[in-house]
Coordinates of C-alpha atoms in Angstrom, one line a residue:
Chain O
M1 CA -157.6 24.9 -115.1
D2 CA -155.7 21.6 -115.4
G3 CA -154.0 20.7 -118.7
K4 CA -152.6 24.2 -119.1
F5 CA -148.9 24.2 -120.1
V6 CA -148.0 27.0 -117.6
E7 CA -149.9 27.6 -114.5
V8 CA -148.9 30.2 -112.0
S9 CA -151.0 30.4 -108.9
N10 CA -150.9 33.0 -106.1
L11 CA -147.3 33.9 -106.8
K12 CA -145.7 36.2 -104.3
K13 CA -142.3 37.7 -104.2
Y14 CA -141.3 40.2 -101.5
F15 CA -137.9 41.8 -101.4
H16 CA -136.5 43.1 -98.2
V17 CA -135.2 46.6 -98.7
G18 CA -133.6 48.2 -95.7
K19 CA -134.9 47.6 -92.2
R20 CA -138.5 46.4 -91.9
Q21 CA -139.3 47.6 -95.4
I22 CA -140.8 45.2 -97.8
L23 CA -141.1 45.7 -101.5
K24 CA -144.0 43.7 -102.7
A25 CA -142.7 43.1 -106.3
V26 CA -145.2 40.4 -107.1
D27 CA -148.3 40.1 -104.9
D28 CA -150.6 37.2 -105.5
V29 CA -150.5 36.8 -109.2
S30 CA -152.2 33.9 -111.0
F31 CA -152.4 33.1 -114.6
S32 CA -152.1 30.3 -117.1
I33 CA -150.8 29.8 -120.6
E34 CA -152.0 27.1 -123.0
R35 CA -149.4 25.2 -125.0
G36 CA -148.6 27.0 -128.2
S37 CA -150.3 30.2 -127.3
T38 CA -149.0 33.6 -126.2
L39 CA -149.8 35.6 -123.1
G40 CA -149.0 39.3 -123.3
L41 CA -148.1 40.8 -119.9
V42 CA -148.3 44.6 -120.0
G43 CA -147.8 47.3 -117.4
E44 CA -145.6 50.3 -116.7
S45 CA -141.9 50.2 -115.6
G46 CA -141.4 48.7 -112.2
C47 CA -144.7 47.0 -111.9
G48 CA -143.2 43.5 -111.5
K49 CA -143.5 42.1 -115.1
T50 CA -139.9 41.1 -115.3
T51 CA -139.9 39.6 -111.9
V52 CA -142.8 37.4 -112.9
G53 CA -141.0 36.4 -116.1
R54 CA -137.8 35.5 -114.2
H55 CA -139.7 33.3 -111.8
L56 CA -140.7 31.1 -114.8
C57 CA -136.9 30.5 -115.5
R58 CA -136.3 30.0 -111.8
I59 CA -133.9 33.0 -111.6
Y60 CA -136.0 33.9 -108.5
E61 CA -137.5 31.5 -106.0
P62 CA -141.1 32.4 -105.1
D63 CA -141.9 33.3 -101.5
E64 CA -145.3 31.8 -101.8
G65 CA -147.5 30.2 -104.5
A66 CA -146.8 27.6 -107.1
I67 CA -145.5 27.6 -110.7
R68 CA -146.3 24.6 -112.7
I69 CA -144.8 24.0 -116.1
D70 CA -146.0 21.0 -118.0
G71 CA -147.6 19.7 -114.8
R72 CA -144.4 19.9 -112.7
D73 CA -144.1 22.3 -109.8
I74 CA -140.8 24.2 -110.3
S75 CA -141.2 26.7 -107.4
H76 CA -138.7 25.0 -105.1
I77 CA -136.4 22.8 -107.1
S78 CA -132.7 22.1 -106.7
Q79 CA -130.0 23.5 -108.8
R80 CA -129.6 20.2 -110.8
Q81 CA -133.4 20.3 -111.6
C82 CA -132.9 23.9 -112.7
R83 CA -130.5 22.7 -115.3
E84 CA -133.1 20.4 -116.6
L85 CA -135.6 23.2 -116.6
A86 CA -133.3 25.1 -118.9
K87 CA -134.2 22.7 -121.7
K88 CA -137.8 23.7 -121.3
V89 CA -137.8 27.4 -120.5
Q90 CA -135.6 30.0 -122.1
M91 CA -135.6 33.8 -122.1
I92 CA -135.0 36.6 -124.6
F93 CA -133.9 39.8 -123.1
Q94 CA -134.6 43.5 -123.5
D95 CA -131.3 45.1 -124.1
P96 CA -129.4 43.4 -126.9
Y97 CA -126.3 45.2 -125.9
A98 CA -126.3 44.0 -122.3
S99 CA -127.5 40.5 -122.9
L100 CA -124.5 39.2 -124.9
N101 CA -121.1 38.7 -123.2
S102 CA -118.8 40.9 -125.2
F103 CA -115.8 38.5 -124.6
F104 CA -117.5 35.6 -126.4
T105 CA -117.8 35.1 -130.1
V106 CA -121.3 34.6 -131.5
G107 CA -120.6 30.9 -131.9
E108 CA -119.5 30.6 -128.3
I109 CA -122.6 32.5 -127.1
I110 CA -124.9 30.2 -128.9
G111 CA -122.9 27.1 -128.3
E112 CA -122.6 27.7 -124.6
A113 CA -125.8 25.8 -123.9
F114 CA -124.3 22.7 -125.6
T115 CA -121.2 22.9 -123.4
I116 CA -123.3 23.2 -120.3
H117 CA -125.7 20.3 -121.2
K118 CA -123.0 18.2 -122.9
M119 CA -124.9 18.1 -126.2
F120 CA -123.4 18.0 -129.7
R121 CA -120.1 16.8 -128.4
S122 CA -118.2 16.5 -131.7
V123 CA -116.8 19.7 -133.2
K124 CA -118.6 19.2 -136.5
E125 CA -122.0 18.5 -135.0
R126 CA -121.7 21.5 -132.8
R127 CA -120.7 23.8 -135.7
D128 CA -123.5 22.5 -137.8
R129 CA -126.1 23.1 -135.1
I130 CA -124.8 26.6 -134.5
R131 CA -124.9 27.3 -138.3
E132 CA -128.4 25.9 -138.4
L133 CA -129.5 28.2 -135.5
L134 CA -127.9 31.2 -137.1
E135 CA -129.7 30.6 -140.4
I136 CA -133.0 30.1 -138.6
V137 CA -132.8 33.5 -137.2
G138 CA -131.7 35.1 -140.4
L139 CA -128.0 35.4 -139.9
S140 CA -125.3 33.4 -141.7
A141 CA -122.8 30.9 -140.7
E142 CA -119.8 33.2 -141.1
H143 CA -121.2 35.4 -138.3
A144 CA -120.2 32.7 -135.8
N145 CA -116.7 33.9 -135.5
R146 CA -117.5 37.6 -134.9
F147 CA -117.9 39.4 -131.7
P148 CA -121.2 40.9 -130.5
H149 CA -120.0 44.5 -130.9
E150 CA -119.7 44.0 -134.6
F151 CA -123.5 43.7 -135.0
S152 CA -126.4 46.1 -135.0
G153 CA -129.1 46.0 -132.3
G154 CA -131.5 44.0 -134.4
Q155 CA -128.8 41.5 -135.3
R156 CA -127.8 41.2 -131.7
Q157 CA -131.4 40.5 -130.8
R158 CA -131.4 37.7 -133.4
I159 CA -128.3 36.2 -131.7
G160 CA -130.1 36.4 -128.4
I161 CA -133.0 34.5 -130.0
A162 CA -130.7 31.9 -131.5
R163 CA -129.2 31.4 -128.0
A164 CA -132.7 30.9 -126.5
L165 CA -133.6 28.4 -129.2
A166 CA -130.4 26.4 -128.9
L167 CA -131.9 23.9 -126.4
S168 CA -135.2 23.6 -128.3
P169 CA -137.2 25.0 -125.4
E170 CA -141.0 24.8 -125.2
L171 CA -141.6 28.1 -123.3
I172 CA -139.8 31.3 -124.1
V173 CA -140.1 34.3 -121.9
C174 CA -139.7 37.4 -124.0
D175 CA -138.7 40.0 -121.5
E176 CA -139.4 43.3 -123.4
A177 CA -137.7 41.6 -126.3
I178 CA -138.5 44.3 -128.7
S179 CA -138.6 47.5 -126.6
A180 CA -135.0 48.5 -127.4
L181 CA -135.4 48.2 -131.1
D182 CA -136.7 50.6 -133.6
V183 CA -140.1 50.1 -135.2
S184 CA -139.1 48.5 -138.5
I185 CA -136.9 46.0 -136.7
Q186 CA -139.5 45.3 -134.1
A187 CA -141.9 44.2 -136.8
Q188 CA -139.2 41.8 -138.2
I189 CA -138.4 40.3 -134.9
V190 CA -142.1 39.9 -133.9
N191 CA -143.0 38.3 -137.2
M192 CA -140.0 36.0 -136.7
L193 CA -141.2 35.0 -133.2
I194 CA -144.7 34.3 -134.6
E195 CA -143.2 32.2 -137.3
F196 CA -141.3 30.1 -134.8
Q197 CA -144.3 29.7 -132.7
R198 CA -146.1 28.1 -135.6
T199 CA -143.2 25.9 -136.7
M200 CA -141.9 24.8 -133.3
N201 CA -145.1 25.0 -131.3
L202 CA -143.6 27.4 -128.8
T203 CA -145.4 29.0 -125.9
Y204 CA -144.6 32.6 -125.2
L205 CA -144.9 34.9 -122.2
F206 CA -144.6 38.2 -124.0
I207 CA -143.7 40.9 -121.5
A208 CA -144.0 44.4 -123.0
H209 CA -145.2 47.9 -122.5
D210 CA -146.1 48.4 -126.1
L211 CA -149.8 47.8 -126.2
S212 CA -150.2 47.6 -130.0
M213 CA -147.5 45.0 -130.3
V214 CA -149.0 42.9 -127.6
R215 CA -152.4 43.1 -129.4
H216 CA -150.6 41.8 -132.5
I217 CA -149.0 38.8 -131.0
A218 CA -150.9 37.8 -127.9
D219 CA -153.8 35.4 -127.5
D220 CA -154.4 36.4 -123.9
T221 CA -153.4 39.7 -122.2
A222 CA -152.7 40.4 -118.6
V223 CA -152.4 43.9 -117.3
M224 CA -150.2 44.4 -114.2
Y225 CA -150.1 47.3 -111.9
L226 CA -147.8 47.6 -108.9
G227 CA -147.2 43.9 -108.5
A228 CA -150.8 42.7 -109.0
L229 CA -152.9 41.7 -112.0
V230 CA -155.7 44.2 -112.6
E231 CA -157.2 42.7 -115.7
Y232 CA -156.8 39.5 -117.5
G233 CA -158.5 37.9 -120.4
A234 CA -158.6 37.1 -124.1
T235 CA -156.7 39.9 -126.0
D236 CA -159.8 40.9 -127.9
A237 CA -161.9 41.2 -124.8
V238 CA -159.3 43.2 -122.9
Y239 CA -158.7 45.6 -125.8
G240 CA -162.4 45.6 -127.0
H241 CA -164.0 46.1 -123.6
P242 CA -161.4 47.3 -121.1
A243 CA -163.0 47.1 -117.7
H244 CA -160.4 48.3 -115.3
P245 CA -159.9 52.1 -115.1
Y246 CA -156.1 51.6 -115.5
T247 CA -156.5 49.5 -118.6
K248 CA -158.8 52.1 -120.1
G249 CA -156.2 54.8 -119.4
L250 CA -153.4 52.7 -120.9
L251 CA -155.4 52.0 -124.0
S252 CA -156.5 55.5 -124.5
A253 CA -152.9 56.6 -124.4
V254 CA -152.0 54.5 -127.5
P255 CA -151.6 56.8 -130.4
T256 CA -153.4 55.9 -133.6
P257 CA -152.3 56.9 -137.1
D258 CA -155.7 58.5 -137.8
P259 CA -155.7 62.3 -137.2
V260 CA -159.5 62.6 -137.5
Y261 CA -159.9 60.0 -134.7
E262 CA -157.1 61.5 -132.7
R263 CA -158.7 65.0 -132.7
S264 CA -162.1 63.8 -131.7
H265 CA -160.9 61.3 -129.2
R266 CA -160.4 62.4 -125.6
R267 CA -157.4 60.9 -123.9
I268 CA -157.9 59.7 -120.4
V269 CA -155.0 61.3 -118.6
M270 CA -154.0 59.5 -115.4
E271 CA -153.1 61.9 -112.7
G272 CA -150.7 61.5 -109.8
E273 CA -147.7 59.2 -109.4
V274 CA -147.5 55.5 -109.0
S275 CA -147.9 54.8 -105.3
D276 CA -144.9 53.4 -103.4
P277 CA -144.5 49.7 -103.7
I278 CA -142.7 49.6 -100.4
N279 CA -145.1 48.8 -97.6
P280 CA -148.2 49.6 -99.7
E281 CA -151.4 50.9 -98.1
P282 CA -154.3 48.5 -97.8
G283 CA -157.0 48.7 -100.4
C284 CA -156.8 48.9 -104.2
R285 CA -153.3 49.8 -105.4
F286 CA -154.7 52.1 -108.1
Y287 CA -156.8 53.9 -105.5
A288 CA -154.8 57.2 -105.5
R289 CA -155.0 57.7 -109.2
C290 CA -158.4 56.2 -110.0
R291 CA -161.2 58.5 -111.2
E292 CA -163.9 56.0 -110.4
A293 CA -162.7 55.3 -106.8
E294 CA -165.2 54.7 -104.1
K295 CA -164.8 54.6 -100.4
L296 CA -164.5 50.8 -100.4
C297 CA -161.6 50.9 -102.7
G298 CA -159.3 52.6 -100.2
E299 CA -160.1 49.9 -97.6
V300 CA -160.3 46.5 -99.2
A301 CA -158.1 45.3 -102.1
P302 CA -160.4 44.1 -104.9
P303 CA -160.0 40.4 -105.9
L304 CA -159.9 39.3 -109.5
K305 CA -163.4 38.3 -110.6
K306 CA -164.9 37.1 -113.7
I307 CA -166.9 39.5 -115.9
G308 CA -167.7 37.1 -118.7
G309 CA -165.8 34.4 -120.6
N310 CA -162.3 34.2 -119.1
H311 CA -162.2 38.0 -118.8
M312 CA -161.3 38.9 -115.2
V313 CA -160.9 42.3 -113.5
A314 CA -159.8 43.4 -110.1
C315 CA -162.0 46.4 -109.5
H316 CA -164.9 47.1 -107.1
A317 CA -166.4 49.7 -109.5
C318 CA -166.8 47.2 -112.3
K319 CA -169.5 45.1 -110.6
E320 CA -172.4 47.3 -111.8
K321 CA -171.1 47.5 -115.3
E322 CA -171.1 43.7 -115.6
G323 CA -174.8 43.9 -114.6
E324 CA -175.4 46.6 -117.2
R325 CA -173.8 44.5 -119.9
S326 CA -175.7 41.4 -119.0
T327 CA -179.1 43.1 -119.0
Chain B
M1 CA -130.3 77.9 -167.2
R2 CA -131.8 74.6 -168.0
N3 CA -128.6 73.7 -169.9
I4 CA -126.4 74.4 -166.9
E5 CA -128.5 72.2 -164.6
R6 CA -128.4 69.5 -167.2
S7 CA -124.6 69.6 -167.5
I8 CA -124.2 69.4 -163.7
M9 CA -126.6 66.4 -163.6
D10 CA -124.7 64.6 -166.3
R11 CA -121.3 65.2 -164.9
D12 CA -121.9 64.5 -161.3
F13 CA -124.3 61.7 -161.2
V14 CA -122.7 58.9 -163.0
R15 CA -124.2 55.5 -162.5
L16 CA -121.7 53.0 -161.1
P17 CA -121.1 50.2 -163.5
E18 CA -122.0 47.4 -161.1
A19 CA -123.6 48.9 -158.0
G20 CA -124.1 45.4 -156.4
R21 CA -120.4 44.9 -156.0
F22 CA -120.0 48.0 -153.9
A23 CA -122.9 47.5 -151.6
H24 CA -122.2 46.3 -148.1
V25 CA -118.6 45.4 -148.2
I26 CA -117.2 44.8 -144.7
V27 CA -113.9 46.7 -144.6
R28 CA -112.8 46.3 -141.1
P29 CA -111.4 42.8 -140.2
S30 CA -112.8 41.1 -137.2
V31 CA -110.7 42.2 -134.2
S32 CA -111.0 40.7 -130.8
Y33 CA -110.9 42.9 -127.6
W34 CA -107.3 41.9 -126.7
E35 CA -106.0 42.5 -130.2
D36 CA -107.5 46.0 -130.0
V37 CA -105.8 46.6 -126.6
F38 CA -102.4 45.6 -128.0
R39 CA -102.9 47.7 -131.1
R40 CA -103.6 50.7 -128.9
L41 CA -100.7 50.1 -126.6
G42 CA -98.4 49.7 -129.6
T43 CA -99.2 53.1 -130.9
D44 CA -98.8 54.8 -127.5
K45 CA -95.3 56.3 -127.3
V46 CA -95.3 56.6 -123.5
A47 CA -96.4 52.9 -123.2
L48 CA -93.6 51.8 -125.5
A49 CA -91.0 53.9 -123.7
S50 CA -91.9 52.7 -120.3
G51 CA -92.3 49.1 -121.5
V52 CA -88.8 49.2 -122.9
V53 CA -87.4 50.6 -119.6
I54 CA -89.2 47.8 -117.7
A55 CA -88.0 45.2 -120.1
V56 CA -84.3 46.4 -120.1
I57 CA -84.2 46.6 -116.3
S58 CA -85.7 43.1 -116.0
A59 CA -83.4 41.6 -118.6
L60 CA -80.3 43.2 -117.0
S61 CA -81.3 42.0 -113.5
V62 CA -81.3 38.4 -114.9
L63 CA -78.2 38.7 -117.1
V64 CA -75.8 40.9 -115.2
P65 CA -75.3 38.7 -112.1
L66 CA -74.7 35.7 -114.4
F67 CA -71.9 37.3 -116.3
C68 CA -70.4 39.9 -113.9
K69 CA -66.8 39.1 -112.8
Y70 CA -67.5 40.3 -109.2
D71 CA -69.8 38.5 -106.8
Y72 CA -72.4 40.6 -105.1
D73 CA -71.2 39.5 -101.7
A74 CA -67.4 39.3 -102.3
T75 CA -65.7 41.8 -100.1
D76 CA -62.4 43.4 -101.1
L77 CA -60.9 45.4 -98.2
L78 CA -58.2 46.9 -100.4
H79 CA -60.8 48.7 -102.6
I80 CA -63.4 50.2 -100.3
N81 CA -65.6 53.2 -101.1
Q82 CA -64.2 53.6 -104.6
F83 CA -66.0 56.1 -106.8
P84 CA -67.3 54.7 -110.1
N85 CA -64.4 53.8 -112.4
A86 CA -63.5 51.4 -115.2
Q87 CA -63.1 48.4 -112.8
H88 CA -66.1 49.0 -110.7
W89 CA -68.7 50.8 -112.9
F90 CA -70.9 51.9 -109.9
G91 CA -68.0 52.0 -107.5
T92 CA -67.7 49.9 -104.3
D93 CA -69.2 50.1 -100.9
A94 CA -67.8 50.3 -97.4
V95 CA -66.5 46.8 -97.4
G96 CA -65.3 46.8 -101.0
R97 CA -68.3 45.0 -102.7
D98 CA -68.9 45.8 -106.3
L99 CA -72.0 48.0 -106.5
W100 CA -72.7 47.2 -110.2
A101 CA -73.2 43.6 -109.2
R102 CA -75.1 44.5 -106.1
V103 CA -77.5 46.8 -107.9
W104 CA -78.5 44.1 -110.3
V105 CA -78.9 41.4 -107.6
G106 CA -80.9 43.9 -105.7
A107 CA -83.0 44.5 -108.8
R108 CA -83.9 40.8 -108.9
V109 CA -85.1 41.0 -105.3
S110 CA -86.9 44.3 -105.6
L111 CA -88.6 43.3 -108.8
F112 CA -89.5 39.9 -107.5
I113 CA -91.1 41.5 -104.4
G114 CA -92.7 44.2 -106.6
V115 CA -94.4 41.7 -108.9
G116 CA -95.2 39.2 -106.2
G117 CA -96.4 41.8 -103.8
A118 CA -98.7 43.1 -106.5
I119 CA -100.1 39.8 -107.8
V120 CA -100.5 37.8 -104.6
P121 CA -102.8 40.2 -102.8
Q122 CA -104.7 40.8 -106.0
L123 CA -105.4 37.1 -106.3
V124 CA -106.5 36.8 -102.7
G125 CA -108.7 39.9 -103.2
I126 CA -110.2 38.6 -106.4
F127 CA -111.1 35.3 -104.8
L128 CA -112.5 36.6 -101.5
G129 CA -114.1 39.7 -103.1
G130 CA -115.6 37.6 -105.8
V131 CA -117.1 35.0 -103.4
S132 CA -118.3 37.8 -101.2
G133 CA -120.0 39.7 -104.0
Y134 CA -121.4 36.8 -105.9
F135 CA -122.9 34.8 -103.1
G136 CA -123.8 37.6 -100.7
G137 CA -125.5 36.6 -97.4
W138 CA -123.5 35.6 -94.4
I139 CA -120.3 35.0 -96.2
D140 CA -120.3 38.5 -97.6
M141 CA -121.1 39.8 -94.1
L142 CA -118.2 37.9 -92.6
I143 CA -115.6 38.9 -95.2
M144 CA -116.6 42.5 -95.2
R145 CA -116.5 42.8 -91.4
V146 CA -113.0 41.2 -91.4
I147 CA -111.9 43.9 -93.9
D148 CA -113.5 46.7 -91.9
V149 CA -111.5 45.6 -88.9
G150 CA -108.4 44.9 -90.9
V151 CA -108.2 48.4 -92.5
C152 CA -108.4 50.0 -89.1
I153 CA -105.1 48.5 -88.0
P154 CA -102.1 50.4 -89.3
S155 CA -100.2 48.2 -91.8
L156 CA -96.9 48.7 -90.1
V157 CA -98.2 46.7 -87.2
Y158 CA -98.9 43.7 -89.3
V159 CA -95.7 44.0 -91.2
T160 CA -93.5 44.2 -88.1
L161 CA -95.3 41.2 -86.6
I162 CA -94.9 39.1 -89.7
M163 CA -91.3 40.1 -90.1
L164 CA -90.7 39.0 -86.5
F165 CA -92.3 35.7 -87.0
M166 CA -91.1 34.8 -90.5
G167 CA -87.7 36.5 -90.6
S168 CA -87.0 39.0 -93.3
G169 CA -86.7 37.2 -96.6
P170 CA -88.4 38.3 -99.8
T171 CA -91.3 35.8 -99.2
A172 CA -92.0 37.2 -95.8
I173 CA -92.1 40.7 -97.4
I174 CA -94.6 39.5 -100.0
I175 CA -96.8 37.9 -97.4
A176 CA -96.6 41.1 -95.4
I177 CA -97.7 43.2 -98.4
A178 CA -100.4 40.7 -99.3
M179 CA -101.8 40.9 -95.7
T180 CA -102.2 44.6 -96.0
C181 CA -103.2 45.1 -99.6
W182 CA -105.7 42.3 -100.4
M183 CA -108.5 44.2 -98.6
D184 CA -108.6 47.1 -101.1
S185 CA -108.8 44.8 -104.1
A186 CA -111.3 42.5 -102.4
R187 CA -113.6 45.6 -102.0
V188 CA -113.2 46.6 -105.6
V189 CA -113.8 43.2 -106.9
R190 CA -116.9 42.7 -104.7
G191 CA -118.3 46.0 -106.1
R192 CA -117.7 44.9 -109.6
M193 CA -119.2 41.5 -108.9
L194 CA -122.4 43.1 -107.5
Q195 CA -122.5 45.3 -110.6
F196 CA -122.2 42.3 -113.0
K197 CA -124.2 39.6 -111.3
N198 CA -127.5 41.1 -112.4
R199 CA -126.5 42.0 -115.9
E200 CA -128.6 40.4 -118.5
F201 CA -125.8 38.2 -120.0
V202 CA -125.3 36.7 -116.6
I203 CA -129.0 36.1 -116.1
S204 CA -129.0 34.5 -119.5
A205 CA -126.2 32.2 -118.5
R206 CA -128.2 31.2 -115.5
T207 CA -131.3 30.6 -117.6
L208 CA -129.1 28.2 -119.7
G209 CA -128.4 26.3 -116.6
A210 CA -124.7 27.4 -116.0
S211 CA -123.2 26.6 -112.7
S212 CA -122.0 29.4 -110.3
F213 CA -118.4 28.4 -111.0
R214 CA -118.9 28.8 -114.7
I215 CA -120.7 32.1 -114.3
I216 CA -118.0 33.5 -112.1
F217 CA -115.0 32.3 -114.1
R218 CA -116.2 32.3 -117.7
H219 CA -118.6 35.3 -117.6
I220 CA -117.9 37.8 -114.9
L221 CA -114.1 37.5 -114.3
P222 CA -113.0 38.1 -117.9
N223 CA -115.1 41.3 -117.7
I224 CA -113.4 42.6 -114.6
L225 CA -109.9 41.2 -115.3
G226 CA -108.9 44.1 -117.4
Q227 CA -109.3 46.5 -114.6
Q228 CA -107.5 44.2 -112.2
V229 CA -104.6 43.9 -114.6
V230 CA -104.3 47.7 -114.4
S231 CA -104.4 47.7 -110.7
I232 CA -101.7 45.0 -110.6
T233 CA -99.5 47.2 -112.8
S234 CA -100.1 50.2 -110.5
A235 CA -99.6 48.1 -107.4
I236 CA -96.1 47.1 -108.5
P237 CA -94.5 50.5 -107.8
T238 CA -96.3 50.5 -104.5
A239 CA -94.8 47.2 -103.6
V240 CA -91.3 48.1 -104.8
F241 CA -91.5 51.2 -102.7
L242 CA -92.8 49.4 -99.7
E243 CA -89.9 47.0 -99.9
A244 CA -87.5 49.8 -100.2
Y245 CA -89.1 51.5 -97.2
L246 CA -89.0 48.4 -95.1
S247 CA -85.4 47.7 -95.9
F248 CA -84.5 51.3 -95.3
I249 CA -85.9 51.2 -91.8
G250 CA -84.1 47.9 -91.3
L251 CA -87.1 45.5 -91.3
G252 CA -86.6 44.2 -94.8
I253 CA -83.8 42.5 -96.6
Q254 CA -80.6 42.0 -94.5
S255 CA -77.0 42.2 -95.7
P256 CA -75.2 40.5 -97.4
M257 CA -78.4 39.8 -99.4
T258 CA -79.4 43.0 -101.0
S259 CA -82.2 45.0 -102.6
W260 CA -82.5 48.5 -103.8
G261 CA -84.0 49.6 -100.5
Q262 CA -81.2 47.9 -98.6
L263 CA -78.6 49.5 -100.8
C264 CA -80.0 53.0 -100.1
Q265 CA -80.1 52.3 -96.4
A266 CA -76.4 51.2 -96.5
G267 CA -75.4 54.2 -98.6
S268 CA -77.4 56.7 -96.6
G269 CA -74.9 56.9 -93.7
Y270 CA -72.1 58.3 -95.9
Y271 CA -73.9 60.1 -98.6
R272 CA -72.0 63.3 -98.1
L273 CA -68.7 61.5 -98.7
Y274 CA -69.9 58.9 -101.2
P275 CA -73.1 60.1 -102.7
Y276 CA -73.1 57.5 -105.5
Q277 CA -73.8 54.8 -102.9
L278 CA -77.2 56.3 -102.1
F279 CA -78.1 58.0 -105.4
I280 CA -77.5 55.1 -107.8
P281 CA -79.9 52.6 -106.2
G282 CA -82.2 55.6 -105.5
A283 CA -82.3 56.5 -109.2
F284 CA -83.1 52.9 -110.1
I285 CA -86.0 52.8 -107.6
S286 CA -87.4 56.1 -109.1
V287 CA -87.0 55.1 -112.7
T288 CA -88.6 51.7 -112.2
I289 CA -91.5 53.1 -110.2
M290 CA -92.1 55.8 -112.8
A291 CA -92.0 53.3 -115.6
F292 CA -94.5 51.0 -114.0
Y293 CA -96.8 54.0 -113.2
L294 CA -96.7 55.3 -116.7
F295 CA -97.2 51.8 -118.2
G296 CA -100.2 51.2 -115.8
N297 CA -101.7 54.5 -116.9
C298 CA -101.4 53.7 -120.6
L299 CA -102.7 50.2 -120.0
R300 CA -105.8 51.6 -118.3
D301 CA -106.4 53.9 -121.3
A302 CA -105.9 51.0 -123.7
L303 CA -108.3 48.7 -121.8
D304 CA -111.0 51.3 -121.5
P305 CA -113.9 50.1 -123.7
H306 CA -115.2 53.6 -124.2
L307 CA -112.3 54.4 -126.4
R308 CA -113.2 51.6 -128.7
D309 CA -114.5 52.6 -132.1

């Protein structure tokens, strides 16, 4: 696995909620991203996607496990090293209304990175760089003196992207970056992100719950359920041959714009509620809702195992299927 | 029928000569948050009226003692207990001191204590509450437990003790008020801090590598300062009143120095014979307190971001 740009191994983050109650937000997650590629991370609300993403920016310190970015372990670094990390890893946020400080002008929002890192010290250099960033994201220089509340959601998201690009990072964590936008704007923003990836050789961790958008942008896809990865592999493999019952359920819930297919297609409806992430039961976390559950599933948590290529799945029931496919 | 339709079409749907020029014109100029606040305050009649009252009282408290022909502490035993007249506009007190002069010197003291007694505890509260909320952990625990104990002790106990130790000047009163009032604002600021420290714009500042100092002072405080300005304005009447109360029970300002509370206290003994000695300073306390309350209310409305369009 060496040589990968981002390597996360056995990442664990437990939050203490109340007395003797532990919320296992991220429980033993491992993945890697190659330089210049995109990993899509999908899963429902509260499954720990954002927590994983925030670890990469060192907003959270992991309890266990290692995070290596460009070969350097960042899991327990000092505050000064965090500042250096900021030049490598940046983040784009979900809510374009909450992610911009309403007391700053757009120019101040984008230029804050320069103040913090003492770059572009002269007024003119700074202004030119801010103008350049605004133009890259499709806004114009005169927007620099306005305040965030004067912009629409899509424009605000562009400002957020300009801020993330200010330090010319190599990895960008897109934390639900398009979920709060309407569909036509989503397409613009995603295409812009793809364009930047090509021109600036960016690496993305693309966190989303919109499966079709992830399929569009991601090279690899990881599916998370209640703090653990349940399936992980090349996007085509995960979407083409979903192995985990949860992935199957998710994919079958994606609506298609084809009424004939929609009528003939039987949706897999997942029953029950997501089980409680506080002090979880032993065994597979999907056990309570799984239609293929066996006795073993309630006792032992299934590890991630390879089922061909780099396609991995954490499910006891998938073993035979792997056999079926290979025969 | 067809003709009618046609005439409507022709009359109502005229192509604009140059559509491009009308498309997407930004009409509203760029307005900052504070400009907006001042604009709203300026259109509010109650805010204007109470602002004018506050301004006039403050200005007179500065100017009158400078130009008045009587000293506030000059006794004149030939003219004691005079009702308001052309010589002594507010009359004189039991030892013949001019009450017009004394009321305005008292205004200086009362307003100084009012403003100081509102700002000082607020600053202490912002600092300690901010540290407590932002850093959490043991320091939060410590500050919160101190507050829990502090609020259980009646404030009159502290105040009496501080007055005994420090004498009864205006500074001592401000410190006494600060000791009792910082705890409420610290709790409020801590709550706001907790609310803001996980907001996305704060996380984004951390991702950019901003220091805690920068995050607290550049990002979070400006966002909560508006609310704190409101609570300062509404704490001023409380402080003015607390001073009046302390002086009235004899713990506050001592004669010959004076304040509105002290004047009321001095006048209260003879109010059946010389009612003006009690009611004139009493009216000043009431009017000032009301003006600050109303102004504080209007300021809160003006600062409320939900009212923005």
